[in-house]
């Protein structure tokens, strides 16, 4: 998992969402995601860049994720296409309402105030 000094911003609302971003940029980090992570250690946004924009390719599960999380789905232009707040641990499947090129896993409550159509960015 690529760790850099980045923050996640809502450009539309000119607000910082969270001050620490990690990129799940390879197969293993995307496969593992937050499985077996400790809630205490999850204080960052985990960004999943996908190879193409789709609904099925952006679908997620929460097996072996032991705490609720928020998930924000973004199109190729990094505009929000779906927000799922407080998805329950061990949720078997969630498919975004529209095709996504990225999704971001956040600690529960951090997606509050993010709306469909908002533009997000992560940068140093």
Coordinates of N, CA and C in Angstrom, one line a residue:
X1 N 0.9 -1.2 0.0 CA 0.0 0.0 0.0 C 0.9 1.2 0.0
X2 N 0.7 2.1 -0.9 CA 1.5 3.3 -1.1 C 1.1 4.3 0.0
X3 N 2.0 4.7 0.8 CA 1.8 5.7 1.8 C 2.5 7.0 1.5
X4 N 1.8 8.1 1.4 CA 2.5 9.4 1.1 C 1.8 10.4 2.1
X5 N 2.4 11.5 2.1 CA 1.8 12.6 2.9 C 0.8 13.4 2.0
X6 N -0.4 12.9 2.1 CA -1.5 13.4 1.3 C -2.7 13.6 2.1
X7 N -3.6 14.5 1.7 CA -4.9 14.7 2.3 C -6.0 14.5 1.3
X8 N -7.2 14.3 1.7 CA -8.4 14.1 0.9 C -9.2 15.4 1.0
X9 N -9.5 16.0 -0.1 CA -10.3 17.3 -0.1 C -11.6 17.2 -0.9
X10 N -12.6 17.9 -0.4 CA -13.8 18.1 -1.2 C -13.6 19.4 -1.9
X11 N -13.2 19.4 -3.2 CA -13.0 20.6 -3.9 C -14.3 21.5 -4.1
X12 N -15.4 20.8 -4.2 CA -16.7 21.5 -4.4 C -17.0 22.3 -3.2
X13 N -16.8 21.7 -2.0 CA -17.2 22.4 -0.8 C -16.0 23.1 -0.1
X14 N -14.8 23.0 -0.7 CA -13.6 23.6 -0.2 C -13.4 23.2 1.3
X15 N -13.4 21.8 1.5 CA -13.2 21.3 2.9 C -12.2 20.1 2.8
X16 N -11.4 20.0 3.9 CA -10.6 18.8 4.0 C -11.4 17.7 4.7
X17 N -11.4 16.5 4.1 CA -12.2 15.4 4.6 C -11.4 14.6 5.6
X18 N -10.1 14.4 5.3 CA -9.2 13.6 6.2 C -7.8 14.0 5.8
X19 N -6.9 14.0 6.8 CA -5.5 14.4 6.5 C -4.5 13.4 6.1
X20 N -4.9 12.1 6.0 CA -4.0 11.1 5.7 C -4.7 10.2 4.6
X21 N -3.9 10.0 3.5 CA -4.4 9.2 2.4 C -3.4 8.1 2.0
X22 N -3.9 6.9 1.8 CA -3.1 5.8 1.3 C -3.7 5.3 0.0
X23 N -2.9 4.9 -0.9 CA -3.4 4.4 -2.2 C -3.2 2.9 -2.3
X24 N -4.3 2.2 -2.6 CA -4.2 0.7 -2.8 C -3.9 0.6 -4.3
X25 N -2.7 0.7 -4.6 CA -2.3 0.8 -6.0 C -1.9 -0.5 -6.7
X26 N -1.9 -1.6 -5.9 CA -1.5 -2.9 -6.6 C -2.5 -4.0 -6.2
X27 N -2.4 -5.1 -6.9 CA -3.4 -6.2 -6.7 C -3.5 -6.6 -5.3
X28 N -2.4 -6.9 -4.6 CA -2.5 -7.3 -3.2 C -3.1 -6.3 -2.3
X29 N -2.7 -5.1 -2.4 CA -3.3 -4.1 -1.5 C -4.8 -3.9 -1.7
X30 N -5.2 -4.0 -3.0 CA -6.7 -3.9 -3.3 C -7.4 -5.2 -2.8
X31 N -6.8 -6.3 -2.9 CA -7.4 -7.6 -2.5 C -7.6 -7.5 -0.9
X32 N -6.6 -7.0 -0.2 CA -6.6 -7.0 1.2 C -7.5 -5.9 1.7
X33 N -7.4 -4.7 1.1 CA -8.2 -3.6 1.6 C -8.1 -3.4 3.1
X34 N -9.2 -3.3 3.8 CA -9.2 -3.2 5.3 C -9.4 -4.5 6.0
X35 N -9.4 -5.6 5.3 CA -9.6 -6.9 6.0 C -8.5 -7.0 7.1
X36 N -9.0 -7.4 8.3 CA -8.1 -7.7 9.4 C -7.5 -6.5 10.0
X37 N -7.8 -5.3 9.6 CA -7.3 -4.1 10.2 C -7.9 -3.8 11.5
X38 N -7.3 -3.1 12.3 CA -7.8 -2.6 13.6 C -8.5 -1.3 13.4
X39 N -9.6 -1.1 14.1 CA -10.4 0.1 14.0 C -9.5 1.3 14.5
X40 N -8.7 1.0 15.5 CA -7.8 2.1 16.1 C -6.8 2.6 15.1
X41 N -6.3 1.7 14.2 CA -5.3 2.1 13.2 C -5.9 2.7 12.0
X42 N -7.2 2.6 11.8 CA -7.8 3.1 10.6 C -8.2 4.6 10.7
X43 N -7.2 5.5 10.5 CA -7.4 6.9 10.6 C -7.0 7.6 9.3
X44 N -7.3 7.0 8.2 CA -6.9 7.5 6.9 C -7.9 7.1 5.8
X45 N -7.8 7.7 4.7 CA -8.6 7.4 3.5 C -7.8 6.3 2.7
X46 N -8.5 5.3 2.3 CA -7.9 4.3 1.4 C -8.5 4.4 0.0
X47 N -7.7 4.8 -0.9 CA -8.1 5.1 -2.3 C -7.8 3.9 -3.2
X48 N -8.8 3.4 -3.9 CA -8.7 2.3 -4.8 C -8.8 2.8 -6.2
X49 N -7.8 3.0 -7.0 CA -7.9 3.4 -8.4 C -8.2 2.1 -9.2
X50 N -9.2 2.1 -10.0 CA -9.6 0.9 -10.8 C -9.1 1.0 -12.2
X51 N -8.9 -0.1 -12.9 CA -8.5 -0.1 -14.3 C -9.4 0.6 -15.3
X52 N -10.7 0.5 -15.0 CA -11.7 1.1 -15.9 C -13.0 1.4 -15.0
X53 N -13.8 2.3 -15.6 CA -15.0 2.7 -14.9 C -16.1 1.7 -15.1
X54 N -16.7 1.2 -14.0 CA -17.8 0.2 -14.1 C -18.5 0.1 -12.7
X55 N -19.6 -0.5 -12.8 CA -20.4 -0.8 -11.5 C -19.8 -2.1 -10.9
X56 N -19.8 -3.1 -11.7 CA -19.4 -4.4 -11.1 C -17.9 -4.4 -10.7
X57 N -17.1 -3.8 -11.4 CA -15.6 -3.7 -11.0 C -15.4 -2.9 -9.8
X58 N -16.3 -2.0 -9.4 CA -16.2 -1.2 -8.2 C -17.0 -1.8 -7.1
X59 N -17.6 -2.9 -7.2 CA -18.4 -3.5 -6.1 C -17.4 -4.0 -5.0
X60 N -17.9 -3.9 -3.8 CA -17.1 -4.2 -2.7 C -17.8 -5.2 -1.7
X61 N -17.0 -5.8 -0.9 CA -17.5 -6.6 0.2 C -16.8 -6.1 1.5
X62 N -17.3 -6.5 2.6 CA -16.7 -6.1 3.9 C -16.4 -7.3 4.8
X63 N -16.1 -8.5 4.1 CA -15.7 -9.7 4.9 C -14.4 -9.4 5.6
X64 N -14.4 -9.8 6.9 CA -13.2 -9.6 7.7 C -12.9 -8.1 8.0
X65 N -13.8 -7.2 7.7 CA -13.7 -5.8 8.2 C -14.6 -5.8 9.4
X66 N -14.0 -5.5 10.6 CA -14.6 -5.7 11.9 C -15.3 -4.4 12.4
X67 N -15.5 -3.4 11.6 CA -16.1 -2.1 12.1 C -16.7 -1.5 10.9
X68 N -17.7 -0.6 11.1 CA -18.4 0.1 10.0 C -17.5 1.1 9.3
X69 N -17.6 1.3 8.0 CA -16.8 2.2 7.3 C -17.8 3.0 6.3
X70 N -17.3 4.1 5.8 CA -18.0 4.9 4.8 C -17.2 4.6 3.5
X71 N -18.0 4.6 2.4 CA -17.4 4.4 1.1 C -17.9 5.4 0.1
X72 N -17.0 6.1 -0.6 CA -17.4 7.1 -1.6 C -16.9 6.6 -2.9
X73 N -17.8 6.5 -3.9 CA -17.5 6.1 -5.3 C -17.4 7.3 -6.2
X74 N -16.3 7.3 -7.0 CA -16.0 8.4 -7.9 C -15.9 8.0 -9.4
X75 N -16.4 8.8 -10.2 CA -16.3 8.6 -11.7 C -14.8 9.0 -12.1
X76 N -14.6 8.8 -13.4 CA -13.2 9.1 -13.9 C -12.8 10.5 -13.7
X77 N -13.7 11.4 -13.6 CA -13.4 12.8 -13.3 C -13.3 13.2 -11.9
X78 N -13.3 12.1 -11.0 CA -13.2 12.3 -9.5 C -14.5 13.0 -8.9
X79 N -15.6 12.9 -9.7 CA -16.8 13.4 -9.1 C -17.6 12.3 -8.4
X80 N -18.2 12.5 -7.3 CA -18.9 11.5 -6.5 C -20.1 11.0 -7.3
X81 N -20.2 9.7 -7.4 CA -21.3 9.1 -8.1 C -22.2 8.3 -7.1
X82 N -21.7 8.0 -5.9 CA -22.4 7.3 -4.9 C -21.7 7.4 -3.5
X83 N -22.4 7.5 -2.5 CA -21.9 7.5 -1.1 C -22.6 6.5 -0.3
X84 N -21.9 5.6 0.4 CA -22.5 4.6 1.3 C -21.9 4.9 2.7
X85 N -22.7 5.4 3.6 CA -22.3 5.7 4.9 C -22.5 4.5 5.9
X86 N -21.5 4.3 6.7 CA -21.6 3.2 7.8 C -22.0 1.9 7.3
X87 N -21.3 1.4 6.3 CA -21.6 0.0 5.8 C -21.1 -0.9 6.9
X88 N -22.0 -1.9 7.1 CA -21.8 -2.8 8.3 C -20.6 -3.8 8.0
X89 N -20.0 -4.2 9.1 CA -19.0 -5.3 9.0 C -19.6 -6.5 8.3
X90 N -18.8 -7.2 7.5 CA -19.2 -8.5 6.9 C -20.3 -8.3 5.9
X91 N -20.6 -7.1 5.4 CA -21.5 -6.9 4.3 C -21.1 -7.7 3.1
X92 N -21.9 -8.6 2.6 CA -21.4 -9.5 1.5 C -21.2 -8.8 0.2
X93 N -22.0 -7.8 -0.2 CA -21.8 -7.1 -1.5 C -22.4 -5.7 -1.5
X94 N -21.7 -4.8 -2.0 CA -22.4 -3.5 -2.3 C -21.9 -3.0 -3.7
X95 N -22.8 -2.7 -4.5 CA -22.6 -2.3 -5.9 C -22.9 -0.8 -6.0
X96 N -22.0 0.0 -6.5 CA -22.4 1.5 -6.5 C -23.6 1.7 -7.5
X97 N -24.3 2.8 -7.3 CA -25.5 3.1 -8.1 C -25.1 3.4 -9.5
X98 N -23.9 4.0 -9.7 CA -23.4 4.3 -11.1 C -22.0 3.8 -11.2
X99 N -21.5 3.7 -12.5 CA -20.1 3.2 -12.7 C -19.1 4.1 -12.0
X100 N -18.0 3.5 -11.4 CA -17.0 4.2 -10.7 C -15.6 3.8 -11.2
X101 N -14.7 4.8 -11.2 CA -13.3 4.6 -11.6 C -12.4 4.5 -10.3
X102 N -12.9 5.1 -9.2 CA -12.2 5.1 -8.0 C -13.2 4.8 -6.9
X103 N -12.8 4.2 -5.8 CA -13.6 4.3 -4.6 C -12.7 4.6 -3.4
X104 N -13.2 5.2 -2.4 CA -12.4 5.6 -1.2 C -13.1 5.1 0.0
X105 N -12.4 4.3 0.8 CA -12.9 3.8 2.1 C -12.4 4.8 3.2
X106 N -13.4 5.1 4.0 CA -13.1 6.1 5.1 C -13.6 5.6 6.4
X107 N -13.0 6.1 7.5 CA -13.6 5.8 8.8 C -15.1 6.3 8.9
X108 N -15.9 5.5 9.6 CA -17.3 5.8 9.6 C -17.5 7.3 10.1
X109 N -18.4 8.0 9.4 CA -18.7 9.4 9.8 C -18.0 10.4 9.0
X110 N -16.9 10.0 8.3 CA -16.0 11.0 7.6 C -16.7 11.3 6.2
X111 N -17.7 10.5 5.7 CA -18.3 10.9 4.5 C -19.5 11.8 4.7
X112 N -19.8 12.1 5.9 CA -20.9 13.0 6.2 C -20.6 14.4 5.5
X113 N -21.6 14.9 4.8 CA -21.5 16.1 4.0 C -21.0 16.0 2.6
X114 N -20.5 14.8 2.2 CA -20.1 14.5 0.8 C -21.4 14.2 0.1
X115 N -21.6 14.8 -1.1 CA -22.8 14.6 -1.9 C -22.4 14.2 -3.3
X116 N -23.4 13.5 -3.9 CA -23.2 13.1 -5.3 C -23.0 14.4 -6.1
X117 N -22.0 14.3 -7.0 CA -21.7 15.5 -7.8 C -20.5 16.3 -7.3
X118 N -20.1 16.1 -6.0 CA -19.0 16.8 -5.4 C -17.7 16.3 -6.1
X119 N -16.7 17.1 -6.3 CA -15.4 16.7 -6.8 C -14.4 16.6 -5.7
X120 N -13.8 15.4 -5.6 CA -12.8 15.1 -4.6 C -11.4 15.1 -5.2
X121 N -10.4 15.4 -4.4 CA -9.0 15.3 -4.8 C -8.1 14.9 -3.6
X122 N -7.1 14.2 -3.9 CA -6.1 13.8 -2.9 C -4.7 14.4 -3.5
X123 N -4.1 15.1 -2.6 CA -2.8 15.7 -3.0 C -2.0 16.0 -1.8
X124 N -0.7 16.2 -2.1 CA 0.3 16.5 -1.0 C 0.1 17.9 -0.5

